[in-house]
Amino acid sequence: MALILVVNAGSSTLKYAAFDGVRLVRKDQVSDLKNAGQQITGWLSEAGLQISEFAGVGHRIVHGGTKFIKPTRVDERALAELRGLCALAPLHMPFGLDVLAELRRLIPGVPQVACFDTAFHAAQPDIARRLPLPREYHERGYQRYGFHGLNYEHVVATFGEKIPRRLLIAHLGNGSSMCAVLDGKSVATTMGFSTADGLVMGTRSGSIDPGVLIALMRDEKLGADQLEDLLYRHSGLRGVSGITSDMRELLASKEQTAVAAVDYYCYHAARHAGSLAVAIGGLDAIAFTGGIGENSEIIRGKILAHLSWLPAQVHIVQANEELVIAKHVNALLLQ
Ligand code: ADP
């Protein structure tokens, strides 16, 4: 079997893992995002592994746009094209690509493979995929892409042949989204053009009336960068509570705005779940995943209480984007 390094550069953490084929050898997570490539190579040599001996490196890349819809070996040209997608996921893309570029420089002979969070949704029907804008905007890339696809793939794979026909997957973490899965395929999801859409998140707003954005620009004189900062970093649980974006801390707090923010999160998550159930004609099962979805019985219970009229089996699946990436790199290198 081949040694594979997996790098998962998130918005606030850097996770890396070494696999022998699809067997996990070692993994770690840091919140110090500086000199990522050197940190990773240092971490490997501590374990007696030489990065130059690896068969490939797999990266979680949040956005593949319309072109990158399957795992791709990244050369200089692909890297430049991917850089052009940074504005679509400003919390994740620049850092993820910087790490990839740094590792290309450090180990030029080892293939770097990008695996995309958008890919799982690429075959959604046009009715789910299209934004209600004039058609030329769609051709220019203004579409609903969807995200968290690597973990959705993992959840689907975990069910194997026993996958419920109409499955709702709730990926609830700092970033949160839900996906309606029919016979193992994504047919609709709550994140759309960007990772700011859909559910209320730690610091992201989720879906918001477009008229508010126009008013913020016109009346509050916010420019694009300020709007981005507001909607990606200061909204969601952080904004509504005025305290923190961290669900565990909110659940531990007695402050009225913390309690209100938790209720707000669950109410809106359930409303999105109801909407997704329409896309698959009802629900057989709900699978919770992600830091909040896996660990918080309280949040699961509150969301499910809003959905008591829509009974479904409940499953909990531990998120594991790294394993999916390792599988993809293995498959690509064996071709
Ligand atoms: P990311 O999207 O960055 O990968 P995670 O999936 O790790 O994030 O989820 C982080 C969130 O999970 C935080 O809001 C954290 O407070 C929450 N969380 C983790 N454990 C618990 C728990 N036991 N109860 C409630 N929330 C939890």
PDB file of C-alpha atoms in Angstrom, residues 121-260:
ATOM      1  CA  HIS A 121     -23.339  18.056  -5.489  1.00  0.00           C
ATOM      2  CA  ALA A 122     -22.237  18.519  -9.105  1.00  0.00           C
ATOM      3  CA  ALA A 123     -24.909  16.206 -10.527  1.00  0.00           C
ATOM      4  CA  GLN A 124     -27.847  17.901  -8.786  1.00  0.00           C
ATOM      5  CA  PRO A 125     -30.804  18.555 -11.079  1.00  0.00           C
ATOM      6  CA  ASP A 126     -30.945  21.965 -12.716  1.00  0.00           C
ATOM      7  CA  ILE A 127     -34.015  22.906 -10.690  1.00  0.00           C
ATOM      8  CA  ALA A 128     -31.950  22.718  -7.485  1.00  0.00           C
ATOM      9  CA  ARG A 129     -28.763  24.032  -8.981  1.00  0.00           C
ATOM     10  CA  ARG A 130     -30.008  27.172 -10.728  1.00  0.00           C
ATOM     11  CA  LEU A 131     -30.282  30.591  -9.082  1.00  0.00           C
ATOM     12  CA  PRO A 132     -33.359  32.649  -9.974  1.00  0.00           C
ATOM     13  CA  LEU A 133     -31.319  35.121 -12.025  1.00  0.00           C
ATOM     14  CA  PRO A 134     -31.224  35.808 -15.787  1.00  0.00           C
ATOM     15  CA  ARG A 135     -29.753  32.789 -17.582  1.00  0.00           C
ATOM     16  CA  GLU A 136     -26.490  34.488 -18.618  1.00  0.00           C
ATOM     17  CA  TYR A 137     -25.467  34.708 -14.934  1.00  0.00           C
ATOM     18  CA  HIS A 138     -25.725  30.927 -14.642  1.00  0.00           C
ATOM     19  CA  GLU A 139     -23.362  30.550 -17.617  1.00  0.00           C
ATOM     20  CA  ARG A 140     -20.929  32.888 -15.850  1.00  0.00           C
ATOM     21  CA  GLY A 141     -20.833  30.612 -12.799  1.00  0.00           C
ATOM     22  CA  TYR A 142     -23.540  32.075 -10.588  1.00  0.00           C
ATOM     23  CA  GLN A 143     -24.963  28.737  -9.506  1.00  0.00           C
ATOM     24  CA  ARG A 144     -25.792  26.866  -6.318  1.00  0.00           C
ATOM     25  CA  TYR A 145     -22.710  24.672  -5.819  1.00  0.00           C
ATOM     26  CA  GLY A 146     -23.197  23.265  -2.302  1.00  0.00           C
ATOM     27  CA  PHE A 147     -20.365  22.333   0.090  1.00  0.00           C
ATOM     28  CA  HIS A 148     -19.305  19.854   2.803  1.00  0.00           C
ATOM     29  CA  GLY A 149     -19.476  17.261   0.018  1.00  0.00           C
ATOM     30  CA  LEU A 150     -16.471  15.240   1.173  1.00  0.00           C
ATOM     31  CA  ASN A 151     -18.087  14.534   4.509  1.00  0.00           C
ATOM     32  CA  TYR A 152     -21.448  13.859   2.859  1.00  0.00           C
ATOM     33  CA  GLU A 153     -19.670  11.268   0.710  1.00  0.00           C
ATOM     34  CA  HIS A 154     -18.208   9.769   3.864  1.00  0.00           C
ATOM     35  CA  VAL A 155     -21.629   9.559   5.558  1.00  0.00           C
ATOM     36  CA  VAL A 156     -23.149   7.919   2.474  1.00  0.00           C
ATOM     37  CA  ALA A 157     -20.250   5.433   2.332  1.00  0.00           C
ATOM     38  CA  THR A 158     -20.724   4.614   6.021  1.00  0.00           C
ATOM     39  CA  PHE A 159     -24.283   3.416   5.338  1.00  0.00           C
ATOM     40  CA  GLY A 160     -23.084   1.239   2.463  1.00  0.00           C
ATOM     41  CA  GLU A 161     -25.860  -0.839   0.904  1.00  0.00           C
ATOM     42  CA  LYS A 162     -28.167  -0.110   3.839  1.00  0.00           C
ATOM     43  CA  ILE A 163     -28.494   3.531   2.913  1.00  0.00           C
ATOM     44  CA  PRO A 164     -32.013   4.837   3.561  1.00  0.00           C
ATOM     45  CA  ARG A 165     -33.676   5.868   0.316  1.00  0.00           C
ATOM     46  CA  ARG A 166     -34.609   9.404   1.480  1.00  0.00           C
ATOM     47  CA  LEU A 167     -31.814  10.586   3.767  1.00  0.00           C
ATOM     48  CA  LEU A 168     -31.249  14.029   5.226  1.00  0.00           C
ATOM     49  CA  ILE A 169     -27.670  14.617   6.375  1.00  0.00           C
ATOM     50  CA  ALA A 170     -27.179  17.443   8.876  1.00  0.00           C
ATOM     51  CA  HIS A 171     -23.538  18.536   9.001  1.00  0.00           C
ATOM     52  CA  LEU A 172     -23.468  20.801  12.047  1.00  0.00           C
ATOM     53  CA  GLY A 173     -20.115  22.333  12.987  1.00  0.00           C
ATOM     54  CA  ASN A 174     -18.650  25.847  12.887  1.00  0.00           C
ATOM     55  CA  GLY A 175     -19.809  25.742   9.301  1.00  0.00           C
ATOM     56  CA  SER A 176     -23.177  24.010   9.001  1.00  0.00           C
ATOM     57  CA  SER A 177     -25.211  22.691   6.106  1.00  0.00           C
ATOM     58  CA  MET A 178     -27.753  20.003   5.286  1.00  0.00           C
ATOM     59  CA  CYS A 179     -28.072  17.777   2.256  1.00  0.00           C
ATOM     60  CA  ALA A 180     -31.059  15.898   0.849  1.00  0.00           C
ATOM     61  CA  VAL A 181     -29.772  12.548  -0.420  1.00  0.00           C
ATOM     62  CA  LEU A 182     -31.904  10.274  -2.616  1.00  0.00           C
ATOM     63  CA  ASP A 183     -30.555   6.751  -3.259  1.00  0.00           C
ATOM     64  CA  GLY A 184     -27.092   7.933  -2.190  1.00  0.00           C
ATOM     65  CA  LYS A 185     -27.017  10.996  -4.478  1.00  0.00           C
ATOM     66  CA  SER A 186     -27.170  14.672  -3.506  1.00  0.00           C
ATOM     67  CA  VAL A 187     -30.315  16.249  -4.911  1.00  0.00           C
ATOM     68  CA  ALA A 188     -30.464  19.475  -2.867  1.00  0.00           C
ATOM     69  CA  THR A 189     -28.426  21.221  -0.203  1.00  0.00           C
ATOM     70  CA  THR A 190     -28.630  24.350   1.927  1.00  0.00           C
ATOM     71  CA  MET A 191     -25.333  25.998   0.991  1.00  0.00           C
ATOM     72  CA  GLY A 192     -25.506  27.437  -2.488  1.00  0.00           C
ATOM     73  CA  PHE A 193     -23.228  29.779  -4.388  1.00  0.00           C
ATOM     74  CA  SER A 194     -21.147  30.386  -1.293  1.00  0.00           C
ATOM     75  CA  THR A 195     -20.434  28.873   2.122  1.00  0.00           C
ATOM     76  CA  ALA A 196     -22.384  31.726   3.705  1.00  0.00           C
ATOM     77  CA  ASP A 197     -25.768  30.383   2.522  1.00  0.00           C
ATOM     78  CA  GLY A 198     -28.320  28.191   4.264  1.00  0.00           C
ATOM     79  CA  LEU A 199     -28.235  27.380   7.982  1.00  0.00           C
ATOM     80  CA  VAL A 200     -27.275  29.815  10.714  1.00  0.00           C
ATOM     81  CA  MET A 201     -23.611  29.061  11.527  1.00  0.00           C
ATOM     82  CA  GLY A 202     -20.963  29.925  14.116  1.00  0.00           C
ATOM     83  CA  THR A 203     -20.050  33.256  12.559  1.00  0.00           C
ATOM     84  CA  ARG A 204     -21.811  33.115   9.163  1.00  0.00           C
ATOM     85  CA  SER A 205     -25.310  34.428   8.617  1.00  0.00           C
ATOM     86  CA  GLY A 206     -26.754  31.676   6.448  1.00  0.00           C
ATOM     87  CA  SER A 207     -29.625  32.639   4.117  1.00  0.00           C
ATOM     88  CA  ILE A 208     -30.515  36.298   4.343  1.00  0.00           C
ATOM     89  CA  ASP A 209     -32.990  38.526   2.543  1.00  0.00           C
ATOM     90  CA  PRO A 210     -31.098  40.073  -0.418  1.00  0.00           C
ATOM     91  CA  GLY A 211     -32.877  43.366   0.296  1.00  0.00           C
ATOM     92  CA  VAL A 212     -30.957  43.602   3.565  1.00  0.00           C
ATOM     93  CA  LEU A 213     -27.672  43.472   1.671  1.00  0.00           C
ATOM     94  CA  ILE A 214     -28.781  46.252  -0.662  1.00  0.00           C
ATOM     95  CA  ALA A 215     -29.864  48.384   2.317  1.00  0.00           C
ATOM     96  CA  LEU A 216     -26.572  47.734   4.115  1.00  0.00           C
ATOM     97  CA  MET A 217     -24.688  48.911   1.051  1.00  0.00           C
ATOM     98  CA  ARG A 218     -26.898  51.901   0.330  1.00  0.00           C
ATOM     99  CA  ASP A 219     -27.855  53.136   3.791  1.00  0.00           C
ATOM    100  CA  GLU A 220     -25.033  51.855   6.012  1.00  0.00           C
ATOM    101  CA  LYS A 221     -22.431  52.490   3.282  1.00  0.00           C
ATOM    102  CA  LEU A 222     -20.842  49.044   3.665  1.00  0.00           C
ATOM    103  CA  GLY A 223     -18.472  48.079   0.864  1.00  0.00           C
ATOM    104  CA  ALA A 224     -17.950  44.516  -0.415  1.00  0.00           C
ATOM    105  CA  ASP A 225     -15.119  43.742   2.026  1.00  0.00           C
ATOM    106  CA  GLN A 226     -17.087  45.047   4.994  1.00  0.00           C
ATOM    107  CA  LEU A 227     -20.158  43.053   3.950  1.00  0.00           C
ATOM    108  CA  GLU A 228     -18.012  39.938   3.618  1.00  0.00           C
ATOM    109  CA  ASP A 229     -16.562  40.530   7.089  1.00  0.00           C
ATOM    110  CA  LEU A 230     -20.030  41.054   8.566  1.00  0.00           C
ATOM    111  CA  LEU A 231     -21.653  38.031   6.920  1.00  0.00           C
ATOM    112  CA  TYR A 232     -18.763  35.557   7.280  1.00  0.00           C
ATOM    113  CA  ARG A 233     -17.185  36.563  10.601  1.00  0.00           C
ATOM    114  CA  HIS A 234     -19.603  38.511  12.796  1.00  0.00           C
ATOM    115  CA  SER A 235     -23.035  37.054  12.138  1.00  0.00           C
ATOM    116  CA  GLY A 236     -24.699  33.703  12.946  1.00  0.00           C
ATOM    117  CA  LEU A 237     -24.438  32.481  16.545  1.00  0.00           C
ATOM    118  CA  ARG A 238     -21.804  35.089  17.329  1.00  0.00           C
ATOM    119  CA  GLY A 239     -23.967  37.928  16.056  1.00  0.00           C
ATOM    120  CA  VAL A 240     -27.269  36.756  17.519  1.00  0.00           C
ATOM    121  CA  SER A 241     -25.814  35.922  20.951  1.00  0.00           C
ATOM    122  CA  GLY A 242     -23.390  38.842  21.085  1.00  0.00           C
ATOM    123  CA  ILE A 243     -21.219  36.437  23.106  1.00  0.00           C
ATOM    124  CA  THR A 244     -19.532  33.649  21.156  1.00  0.00           C
ATOM    125  CA  SER A 245     -19.755  31.505  18.048  1.00  0.00           C
ATOM    126  CA  ASP A 246     -18.978  28.347  20.023  1.00  0.00           C
ATOM    127  CA  MET A 247     -22.012  26.137  20.591  1.00  0.00           C
ATOM    128  CA  ARG A 248     -20.580  24.433  23.654  1.00  0.00           C
ATOM    129  CA  GLU A 249     -20.007  27.792  25.327  1.00  0.00           C
ATOM    130  CA  LEU A 250     -23.495  28.978  24.391  1.00  0.00           C
ATOM    131  CA  LEU A 251     -25.065  25.851  25.873  1.00  0.00           C
ATOM    132  CA  ALA A 252     -23.125  26.425  29.095  1.00  0.00           C
ATOM    133  CA  SER A 253     -24.180  30.078  29.354  1.00  0.00           C
ATOM    134  CA  LYS A 254     -27.218  31.332  31.289  1.00  0.00           C
ATOM    135  CA  GLU A 255     -27.288  34.672  29.405  1.00  0.00           C
ATOM    136  CA  GLN A 256     -30.649  35.292  27.758  1.00  0.00           C
ATOM    137  CA  THR A 257     -29.068  36.059  24.355  1.00  0.00           C
ATOM    138  CA  ALA A 258     -27.085  32.788  24.490  1.00  0.00           C
ATOM    139  CA  VAL A 259     -30.278  30.806  25.110  1.00  0.00           C
ATOM    140  CA  ALA A 260     -32.006  32.751  22.326  1.00  0.00           C
TER     141      ALA A 260
END
